[in-house]
Amino acid sequence: MKVLITGSTSELGKQVVNWFTTYYNDYQFIELNDLSDSAFLSGLFKTQNFDAVLHLPATATENRQGLRNLLQAAQGSWADNQDAHRFLLITANPYEGELMLKEYHQQYGMNLLVSSCEPTFDTPDFPFVFSSIAQAQISSNQTVPVYAKGQEVPDWFWVEEPACAIDILFHQAEAGKTYSIGGMNNWKRSDLEYSPVVQTVLQNYSIANAR
């Protein structure tokens, strides 16, 4: 399968490429981050015969302008067999592209879907998530300090989690639908110290780093 991916320079984009190339050896990714030239895009679709598009715009502007160009190029290239192709938009704000995708889905029968995605952090960011102060508190069996007043709900996800979710959406989700990655089961930060599961994870982390 040949896939055009945009936004591959972002942390999420890099992880998505890494995830798909790890688990799908027969996938070929073409990375493109400049979507301003509609004529170039149309020519690219005709010569490359893409099977699918993974669009991960970094900004709202890229979403609005680039999405329209991508959709026009894809629709023209896939006109003879829309069902055999897939177009997946992943964005922080699904409303930016939802109406446009539904328009193309309803008018041309394109295999389109859109999903929102919460912000992510990668493994190198982990020391900043659990600071050295928190580690010291854990090792001395004291309460771990929480962000602000502790009433905030965590809205950051380890980057491999949405990459896995994008894999599922890409292969199994119903066309013409809007999905959401994240949320639904978050805890307030002040609740963390009362969770046996979180306590066990933190204790194991402390023990592992004390060796």
Tab-separated table of C-alpha atoms in Angstrom:
chain	number	residue	atom	x	y	z
A	1	MET	CA	0.000	0.000	0.000
A	2	LYS	CA	1.263	3.467	-0.894
A	3	VAL	CA	0.295	6.173	1.605
A	4	LEU	CA	0.716	9.946	1.399
A	5	ILE	CA	1.321	11.347	4.879
A	6	THR	CA	1.438	15.009	5.857
A	7	GLY	CA	2.662	16.442	9.147
A	8	SER	CA	5.308	13.734	9.428
A	9	THR	CA	7.780	16.166	11.020
A	10	SER	CA	5.663	16.499	14.180
A	11	GLU	CA	6.176	14.154	17.136
A	12	LEU	CA	2.887	12.418	16.404
A	13	GLY	CA	3.618	12.235	12.687
A	14	LYS	CA	7.025	10.633	13.312
A	15	GLN	CA	5.493	8.091	15.649
A	16	VAL	CA	2.698	7.260	13.198
A	17	VAL	CA	5.244	6.617	10.423
A	18	ASN	CA	7.357	4.520	12.792
A	19	TRP	CA	4.311	2.564	13.991
A	20	PHE	CA	3.018	1.747	10.505
A	21	THR	CA	6.422	0.844	9.065
A	22	THR	CA	7.076	-1.415	12.065
A	23	TYR	CA	3.839	-3.370	11.788
A	24	TYR	CA	3.156	-3.142	8.039
A	25	ASN	CA	6.255	-4.033	6.056
A	26	ASP	CA	4.460	-3.731	2.728
A	27	TYR	CA	3.440	-0.081	3.265
A	28	GLN	CA	5.289	2.685	1.453
A	29	PHE	CA	5.058	6.204	2.859
A	30	ILE	CA	5.512	9.366	0.819
A	31	GLU	CA	5.979	12.342	3.133
A	32	LEU	CA	4.806	15.792	2.042
A	33	ASN	CA	4.434	18.888	4.213
A	34	ASP	CA	3.853	21.678	1.681
A	35	LEU	CA	0.272	21.489	0.431
A	36	SER	CA	-0.014	24.967	-1.049
A	37	ASP	CA	0.381	23.988	-4.715
A	38	SER	CA	-2.850	22.327	-5.859
A	39	ALA	CA	-1.534	21.657	-9.395
A	40	PHE	CA	1.528	19.882	-7.995
A	41	LEU	CA	-0.670	17.768	-5.721
A	42	SER	CA	-2.942	16.728	-8.572
A	43	GLY	CA	0.061	15.662	-10.641
A	44	LEU	CA	1.551	13.816	-7.664
A	45	PHE	CA	-1.624	11.783	-7.152
A	46	LYS	CA	-1.757	10.847	-10.821
A	47	THR	CA	1.862	9.670	-10.968
A	48	GLN	CA	2.094	7.994	-7.560
A	49	ASN	CA	-1.305	6.245	-7.454
A	50	PHE	CA	-1.739	6.632	-3.708
A	51	ASP	CA	-3.943	4.112	-1.940
A	52	ALA	CA	-4.554	6.316	1.073
A	53	VAL	CA	-3.863	9.659	2.763
A	54	LEU	CA	-2.998	10.335	6.392
A	55	HIS	CA	-3.347	14.076	6.950
A	56	LEU	CA	-1.960	15.413	10.245
A	57	PRO	CA	-1.978	19.219	9.881
A	58	ALA	CA	0.143	21.088	12.422
A	59	THR	CA	-1.974	24.252	12.351
A	60	ALA	CA	-5.560	25.269	11.631
A	61	THR	CA	-4.370	27.161	8.543
A	62	GLU	CA	-2.690	24.036	7.163
A	63	ASN	CA	-5.893	22.162	7.841
A	64	ARG	CA	-8.176	24.547	5.945
A	65	GLN	CA	-5.982	25.338	2.946
A	66	GLY	CA	-4.075	22.078	2.630
A	67	LEU	CA	-7.124	19.921	3.235
A	68	ARG	CA	-9.044	21.425	0.328
A	69	ASN	CA	-6.093	20.895	-2.017
A	70	LEU	CA	-5.619	17.322	-0.817
A	71	LEU	CA	-9.283	16.462	-1.184
A	72	GLN	CA	-9.478	17.856	-4.709
A	73	ALA	CA	-6.373	15.933	-5.783
A	74	ALA	CA	-7.549	12.701	-4.146
A	75	GLN	CA	-11.070	12.957	-5.557
A	76	GLY	CA	-9.766	13.460	-9.051
A	77	SER	CA	-7.337	10.556	-8.797
A	78	TRP	CA	-9.705	8.119	-7.085
A	79	ALA	CA	-12.872	8.974	-9.025
A	80	ASP	CA	-13.150	5.557	-10.671
A	81	ASN	CA	-12.981	3.574	-7.411
A	82	GLN	CA	-13.515	5.648	-4.279
A	83	ASP	CA	-14.157	2.692	-1.950
A	84	ALA	CA	-10.714	1.219	-2.588
A	85	HIS	CA	-9.019	4.254	-1.039
A	86	ARG	CA	-9.064	5.922	2.362
A	87	PHE	CA	-8.529	9.508	3.559
A	88	LEU	CA	-7.984	10.011	7.301
A	89	LEU	CA	-7.702	13.478	8.866
A	90	ILE	CA	-6.176	13.690	12.367
A	91	THR	CA	-6.472	17.128	13.952
A	92	ALA	CA	-6.647	18.816	17.343
A	93	ASN	CA	-9.883	20.472	16.232
A	94	PRO	CA	-12.041	18.149	14.108
A	95	TYR	CA	-14.544	20.912	13.377
A	96	GLU	CA	-11.945	22.617	11.176
A	97	GLY	CA	-12.267	19.879	8.565
A	98	GLU	CA	-15.335	17.869	9.504
A	99	LEU	CA	-17.808	19.727	7.286
A	100	MET	CA	-15.439	19.673	4.335
A	101	LEU	CA	-14.846	15.929	4.607
A	102	LYS	CA	-18.541	15.187	4.990
A	103	GLU	CA	-19.215	17.308	1.917
A	104	TYR	CA	-16.810	15.226	-0.170
A	105	HIS	CA	-18.057	11.983	1.380
A	106	GLN	CA	-21.685	12.740	0.559
A	107	GLN	CA	-21.121	14.318	-2.845
A	108	TYR	CA	-18.471	11.983	-4.263
A	109	GLY	CA	-18.765	8.908	-2.039
A	110	MET	CA	-15.164	9.255	-0.890
A	111	ASN	CA	-13.916	6.977	1.878
A	112	LEU	CA	-13.234	9.763	4.390
A	113	LEU	CA	-13.115	10.075	8.155
A	114	VAL	CA	-11.849	12.583	10.703
A	115	SER	CA	-10.611	12.249	14.261
A	116	SER	CA	-9.525	14.650	16.959
A	117	CYS	CA	-6.419	13.840	18.994
A	118	GLU	CA	-5.306	15.153	22.374
A	119	PRO	CA	-1.746	16.542	22.740
A	120	THR	CA	0.961	13.910	23.154
A	121	PHE	CA	4.348	13.594	24.817
A	122	ASP	CA	7.191	11.332	23.793
A	123	THR	CA	9.596	9.232	25.863
A	124	PRO	CA	12.299	11.981	26.023
A	125	ASP	CA	9.722	14.209	27.755
A	126	PHE	CA	9.182	11.699	30.553
A	127	PRO	CA	11.617	13.297	33.060
A	128	PHE	CA	9.630	16.505	32.750
A	129	VAL	CA	6.352	14.737	33.390
A	130	PHE	CA	7.645	13.142	36.583
A	131	SER	CA	10.187	15.630	37.892
A	132	SER	CA	13.113	14.883	40.158
A	133	ILE	CA	11.100	16.345	43.053
A	134	ALA	CA	8.341	13.807	42.468
A	135	GLN	CA	10.889	10.997	42.317
A	136	ALA	CA	12.372	12.083	45.628
A	137	GLN	CA	8.926	12.173	47.218
A	138	ILE	CA	8.125	8.689	45.924
A	139	SER	CA	11.384	7.191	47.180
A	140	SER	CA	10.734	8.576	50.673
A	141	ASN	CA	7.112	7.365	50.612
A	142	GLN	CA	5.697	10.886	50.729
A	143	THR	CA	2.800	12.463	48.841
A	144	VAL	CA	3.641	13.340	45.230
A	145	PRO	CA	3.019	17.034	44.438
A	146	VAL	CA	0.327	17.694	41.847
A	147	TYR	CA	-0.062	20.344	39.184
A	148	ALA	CA	-1.767	23.569	40.352
A	149	LYS	CA	-4.684	22.793	42.700
A	150	GLY	CA	-4.972	19.192	41.611
A	151	GLN	CA	-8.364	19.660	40.004
A	152	GLU	CA	-7.067	19.656	36.440
A	153	VAL	CA	-7.711	16.624	34.225
A	154	PRO	CA	-4.638	15.264	32.368
A	155	ASP	CA	-4.998	15.820	28.647
A	156	TRP	CA	-1.615	14.606	27.426
A	157	PHE	CA	-1.067	11.100	26.122
A	158	TRP	CA	2.036	9.034	25.498
A	159	VAL	CA	2.610	9.373	21.761
A	160	GLU	CA	2.379	5.645	20.969
A	161	GLU	CA	-1.189	5.516	22.298
A	162	PRO	CA	-2.740	7.759	19.619
A	163	ALA	CA	-0.474	6.146	17.006
A	164	CYS	CA	-2.080	2.805	17.863
A	165	ALA	CA	-5.537	4.405	17.782
A	166	ILE	CA	-4.809	5.909	14.350
A	167	ASP	CA	-3.858	2.427	13.136
A	168	ILE	CA	-7.253	1.093	14.273
A	169	LEU	CA	-9.156	3.992	12.710
A	170	PHE	CA	-7.241	3.721	9.462
A	171	HIS	CA	-8.067	0.039	9.020
A	172	GLN	CA	-11.406	-0.419	10.774
A	173	ALA	CA	-13.327	2.850	11.221
A	174	GLU	CA	-16.520	3.578	9.322
A	175	ALA	CA	-16.263	6.117	6.520
A	176	GLY	CA	-18.015	9.453	6.919
A	177	LYS	CA	-17.750	9.399	10.712
A	178	THR	CA	-16.003	11.634	13.251
A	179	TYR	CA	-13.981	10.048	16.061
A	180	SER	CA	-12.085	11.205	19.137
A	181	ILE	CA	-8.760	9.885	20.420
A	182	GLY	CA	-8.270	10.377	24.149
A	183	GLY	CA	-10.397	11.592	27.039
A	184	MET	CA	-13.254	9.461	28.381
A	185	ASN	CA	-11.336	7.964	31.339
A	186	ASN	CA	-9.135	10.697	32.774
A	187	TRP	CA	-8.500	11.305	36.459
A	188	LYS	CA	-8.040	14.582	38.248
A	189	ARG	CA	-4.437	14.958	39.264
A	190	SER	CA	-5.481	15.160	42.910
A	191	ASP	CA	-6.926	11.646	42.579
A	192	LEU	CA	-3.609	10.072	41.589
A	193	GLU	CA	-2.390	9.533	45.146
A	194	TYR	CA	-5.557	7.554	45.913
A	195	SER	CA	-5.186	5.153	42.999
A	196	PRO	CA	-3.494	1.820	43.916
A	197	VAL	CA	-2.670	1.283	40.238
A	198	VAL	CA	-0.871	4.617	39.931
A	199	GLN	CA	0.858	4.124	43.277
A	200	THR	CA	2.190	0.749	42.120
A	201	VAL	CA	3.461	2.191	38.847
A	202	LEU	CA	5.174	5.082	40.605
A	203	GLN	CA	6.723	2.791	43.218
A	204	ASN	CA	8.049	0.455	40.535
A	205	TYR	CA	9.463	3.446	38.666
A	206	SER	CA	11.180	4.650	41.818
A	207	ILE	CA	12.640	1.207	42.596
A	208	ALA	CA	13.896	0.752	39.030
A	209	ASN	CA	15.685	4.100	39.088
A	210	ALA	CA	17.188	3.490	42.515
A	211	ARG	CA	19.155	0.453	41.335
